[in-house]
Structures are given as C-alpha cells and as structure tokens.
Amino acid sequence: NFAGNTHGPAVSAVGSLGIVIFDGAGDARARLIQADGTLLGYAIEGEGPGYQDTIRLLYGYDPVRRAVIGMEVLESRETPGLGDRIYKDEAFVQQFDDLAVDPDIVLTKEGATEDHEVDAITGATISSRAIGNIIGESTQYWVPLIYNNQDDFLTKTNNELSSNEQR
C-alpha cells in the first residue's frame, strides 16, 4: 500500500489522459499522469521558503529517465525584477525541462555543465537556490515512494479510471 495515502486516490480523466492524485504526508501530493494506459510521468507539488515568503511550485517527474521534465511556479512573492525571475526568466525555467535528480540537484553560479546542475540567476541566488531546494527535497520524499509503489500506483490508477468509465 502507498504510505501516507489515507483518503484514497482522487481520480479524474480528461479524454484519454488519466490523472490520479495521491496524498502524502502533510500537504504533499503527486499526480500520476497517463494516456491510454501508458505512464507519462508524475506532476508533483512542492513548496518551501524563498527570499520573501513561501514559494509553491509544480514540477513534472519522469520515473524512466529519473528526471524533472518541467517546472512551474504556482505562487511566489519574490522581489519584483529580481526574485520573480524564477518564473519570468525563460532560460532559468527551461533548465527544469530535462534535469536529472541523481545524484542531487546542484545550483551553480559558474554555468551548468552537468545534467543535474542549475545555473543560478544573478541577483536572485537565494530565490534560485530555493527552487532547487524545493525540488530536491520533494524528490527525496516522492522518488522512493514512486519506485517502491509503482505497481500500486498503476493498479489504483487503472482501477479508478475503469470504474469512472463505467459510471
């Protein structure tokens, strides 16, 4: 059984896209996303302290490639013109389109040269570091659960989607 899932999965289907929400500890949530029975990945929520206040984000995770496959900041009160570049600077955001989580996500000021490195935004290092930390801590929590419960995730998803189709 999936640890921490006390309410059962919440399921919705959008055309052939199935989305199942799994509750983790506290407010943590992950969504398994599949199309026509094929796993596309997980959409995982994360949050943590930024320079000004809490930053909330959503990122995609591909368990086959063990990589982050996109990131979007959902809520931020970072400094306009500096810290808000964590979602306004396309070059920064694009670094999360194919970011390895192994061994760990590393923030650098020297230019990212490895597939697990993120180049910080000049003048917004704390906000940049916050994004890396949020995703890094979130993957440390979710990745073991995903791999240890992959069959359970998929079985629940397929069962829930089947029962929704019969309604």
PDB file of N, CA and C in Angstrom, residues 97-134:
ATOM      1  N   ASP A  97      13.437  21.538 -17.746  1.00  0.00           N
ATOM      2  CA  ASP A  97      12.753  20.725 -18.753  1.00  0.00           C
ATOM      3  C   ASP A  97      13.365  19.335 -18.896  1.00  0.00           C
ATOM      4  N   ASP A  98      14.600  19.171 -18.464  1.00  0.00           N
ATOM      5  CA  ASP A  98      15.277  17.874 -18.527  1.00  0.00           C
ATOM      6  C   ASP A  98      16.421  17.892 -17.514  1.00  0.00           C
ATOM      7  N   LEU A  99      16.064  17.823 -16.237  1.00  0.00           N
ATOM      8  CA  LEU A  99      17.024  17.965 -15.150  1.00  0.00           C
ATOM      9  C   LEU A  99      17.115  16.666 -14.368  1.00  0.00           C
ATOM     10  N   ALA A 100      18.268  16.033 -14.392  1.00  0.00           N
ATOM     11  CA  ALA A 100      18.475  14.786 -13.652  1.00  0.00           C
ATOM     12  C   ALA A 100      18.393  15.045 -12.150  1.00  0.00           C
ATOM     13  N   VAL A 101      17.823  14.099 -11.425  1.00  0.00           N
ATOM     14  CA  VAL A 101      17.742  14.235  -9.967  1.00  0.00           C
ATOM     15  C   VAL A 101      18.833  13.433  -9.265  1.00  0.00           C
ATOM     16  N   ASP A 102      19.636  12.730 -10.049  1.00  0.00           N
ATOM     17  CA  ASP A 102      20.738  11.947  -9.485  1.00  0.00           C
ATOM     18  C   ASP A 102      22.058  12.557  -9.915  1.00  0.00           C
ATOM     19  N   PRO A 103      23.048  12.719  -9.052  1.00  0.00           N
ATOM     20  CA  PRO A 103      22.992  12.320  -7.661  1.00  0.00           C
ATOM     21  C   PRO A 103      22.116  13.271  -6.846  1.00  0.00           C
ATOM     22  N   ASP A 104      22.232  14.569  -6.994  1.00  0.00           N
ATOM     23  CA  ASP A 104      21.381  15.572  -6.370  1.00  0.00           C
ATOM     24  C   ASP A 104      21.348  16.777  -7.293  1.00  0.00           C
ATOM     25  N   ILE A 105      20.292  17.574  -7.199  1.00  0.00           N
ATOM     26  CA  ILE A 105      20.236  18.825  -7.951  1.00  0.00           C
ATOM     27  C   ILE A 105      21.192  19.807  -7.291  1.00  0.00           C
ATOM     28  N   VAL A 106      22.032  20.430  -8.114  1.00  0.00           N
ATOM     29  CA  VAL A 106      23.063  21.339  -7.610  1.00  0.00           C
ATOM     30  C   VAL A 106      22.894  22.693  -8.280  1.00  0.00           C
ATOM     31  N   LEU A 107      22.926  23.758  -7.489  1.00  0.00           N
ATOM     32  CA  LEU A 107      22.882  25.121  -8.008  1.00  0.00           C
ATOM     33  C   LEU A 107      24.310  25.604  -8.211  1.00  0.00           C
ATOM     34  N   THR A 108      24.556  26.234  -9.343  1.00  0.00           N
ATOM     35  CA  THR A 108      25.892  26.748  -9.620  1.00  0.00           C
ATOM     36  C   THR A 108      25.792  28.185 -10.129  1.00  0.00           C
ATOM     37  N   LYS A 109      26.820  28.963  -9.873  1.00  0.00           N
ATOM     38  CA  LYS A 109      26.904  30.329 -10.396  1.00  0.00           C
ATOM     39  C   LYS A 109      27.860  30.393 -11.581  1.00  0.00           C
ATOM     40  N   GLU A 110      28.481  29.259 -11.883  1.00  0.00           N
ATOM     41  CA  GLU A 110      29.528  29.211 -12.901  1.00  0.00           C
ATOM     42  C   GLU A 110      29.021  28.718 -14.249  1.00  0.00           C
ATOM     43  N   GLY A 111      27.744  28.441 -14.355  1.00  0.00           N
ATOM     44  CA  GLY A 111      27.193  27.878 -15.583  1.00  0.00           C
ATOM     45  C   GLY A 111      27.046  26.376 -15.430  1.00  0.00           C
ATOM     46  N   ALA A 112      25.850  25.880 -15.657  1.00  0.00           N
ATOM     47  CA  ALA A 112      25.571  24.448 -15.504  1.00  0.00           C
ATOM     48  C   ALA A 112      26.276  23.667 -16.604  1.00  0.00           C
ATOM     49  N   THR A 113      27.045  22.661 -16.206  1.00  0.00           N
ATOM     50  CA  THR A 113      27.743  21.813 -17.177  1.00  0.00           C
ATOM     51  C   THR A 113      27.330  20.348 -17.062  1.00  0.00           C
ATOM     52  N   GLU A 114      26.678  19.991 -15.955  1.00  0.00           N
ATOM     53  CA  GLU A 114      26.219  18.618 -15.726  1.00  0.00           C
ATOM     54  C   GLU A 114      24.702  18.576 -15.829  1.00  0.00           C
ATOM     55  N   ASP A 115      24.157  17.385 -16.112  1.00  0.00           N
ATOM     56  CA  ASP A 115      22.710  17.265 -16.310  1.00  0.00           C
ATOM     57  C   ASP A 115      21.893  17.393 -15.030  1.00  0.00           C
ATOM     58  N   HIS A 116      22.550  17.508 -13.876  1.00  0.00           N
ATOM     59  CA  HIS A 116      21.848  17.693 -12.602  1.00  0.00           C
ATOM     60  C   HIS A 116      22.134  19.072 -11.991  1.00  0.00           C
ATOM     61  N   GLU A 117      22.693  19.987 -12.796  1.00  0.00           N
ATOM     62  CA  GLU A 117      23.036  21.326 -12.321  1.00  0.00           C
ATOM     63  C   GLU A 117      22.069  22.372 -12.875  1.00  0.00           C
ATOM     64  N   VAL A 118      21.840  23.407 -12.064  1.00  0.00           N
ATOM     65  CA  VAL A 118      21.008  24.541 -12.448  1.00  0.00           C
ATOM     66  C   VAL A 118      21.849  25.796 -12.284  1.00  0.00           C
ATOM     67  N   ASP A 119      21.868  26.619 -13.318  1.00  0.00           N
ATOM     68  CA  ASP A 119      22.609  27.877 -13.282  1.00  0.00           C
ATOM     69  C   ASP A 119      21.747  28.925 -12.583  1.00  0.00           C
ATOM     70  N   ALA A 120      22.252  29.487 -11.479  1.00  0.00           N
ATOM     71  CA  ALA A 120      21.508  30.467 -10.688  1.00  0.00           C
ATOM     72  C   ALA A 120      21.318  31.768 -11.463  1.00  0.00           C
ATOM     73  N   ILE A 121      20.283  32.492 -11.092  1.00  0.00           N
ATOM     74  CA  ILE A 121      20.025  33.807 -11.670  1.00  0.00           C
ATOM     75  C   ILE A 121      20.864  34.826 -10.909  1.00  0.00           C
ATOM     76  N   THR A 122      21.686  35.597 -11.619  1.00  0.00           N
ATOM     77  CA  THR A 122      22.490  36.642 -10.993  1.00  0.00           C
ATOM     78  C   THR A 122      21.554  37.647 -10.330  1.00  0.00           C
ATOM     79  N   GLY A 123      21.808  37.947  -9.069  1.00  0.00           N
ATOM     80  CA  GLY A 123      20.978  38.886  -8.323  1.00  0.00           C
ATOM     81  C   GLY A 123      19.786  38.234  -7.643  1.00  0.00           C
ATOM     82  N   ALA A 124      19.562  36.963  -7.933  1.00  0.00           N
ATOM     83  CA  ALA A 124      18.437  36.233  -7.321  1.00  0.00           C
ATOM     84  C   ALA A 124      18.889  34.844  -6.894  1.00  0.00           C
ATOM     85  N   THR A 125      20.086  34.785  -6.322  1.00  0.00           N
ATOM     86  CA  THR A 125      20.656  33.493  -5.941  1.00  0.00           C
ATOM     87  C   THR A 125      19.807  32.787  -4.895  1.00  0.00           C
ATOM     88  N   ILE A 126      19.292  33.512  -3.914  1.00  0.00           N
ATOM     89  CA  ILE A 126      18.500  32.882  -2.858  1.00  0.00           C
ATOM     90  C   ILE A 126      17.217  32.296  -3.450  1.00  0.00           C
ATOM     91  N   SER A 127      16.551  33.027  -4.314  1.00  0.00           N
ATOM     92  CA  SER A 127      15.323  32.528  -4.952  1.00  0.00           C
ATOM     93  C   SER A 127      15.636  31.342  -5.856  1.00  0.00           C
ATOM     94  N   SER A 128      16.724  31.424  -6.607  1.00  0.00           N
ATOM     95  CA  SER A 128      17.143  30.311  -7.471  1.00  0.00           C
ATOM     96  C   SER A 128      17.426  29.074  -6.637  1.00  0.00           C
ATOM     97  N   ARG A 129      18.175  29.265  -5.556  1.00  0.00           N
ATOM     98  CA  ARG A 129      18.519  28.154  -4.672  1.00  0.00           C
ATOM     99  C   ARG A 129      17.251  27.552  -4.063  1.00  0.00           C
ATOM    100  N   ALA A 130      16.278  28.406  -3.744  1.00  0.00           N
ATOM    101  CA  ALA A 130      15.015  27.926  -3.162  1.00  0.00           C
ATOM    102  C   ALA A 130      14.321  26.952  -4.116  1.00  0.00           C
ATOM    103  N   ILE A 131      14.289  27.268  -5.393  1.00  0.00           N
ATOM    104  CA  ILE A 131      13.646  26.379  -6.376  1.00  0.00           C
ATOM    105  C   ILE A 131      14.366  25.034  -6.401  1.00  0.00           C
ATOM    106  N   GLY A 132      15.694  25.063  -6.477  1.00  0.00           N
ATOM    107  CA  GLY A 132      16.472  23.820  -6.470  1.00  0.00           C
ATOM    108  C   GLY A 132      16.251  23.017  -5.200  1.00  0.00           C
ATOM    109  N   ASN A 133      16.209  23.710  -4.055  1.00  0.00           N
ATOM    110  CA  ASN A 133      15.997  23.017  -2.782  1.00  0.00           C
ATOM    111  C   ASN A 133      14.604  22.408  -2.693  1.00  0.00           C
ATOM    112  N   ILE A 134      13.602  23.152  -3.132  1.00  0.00           N
ATOM    113  CA  ILE A 134      12.223  22.650  -3.079  1.00  0.00           C
ATOM    114  C   ILE A 134      12.100  21.377  -3.902  1.00  0.00           C
TER     115      ILE A 134
END
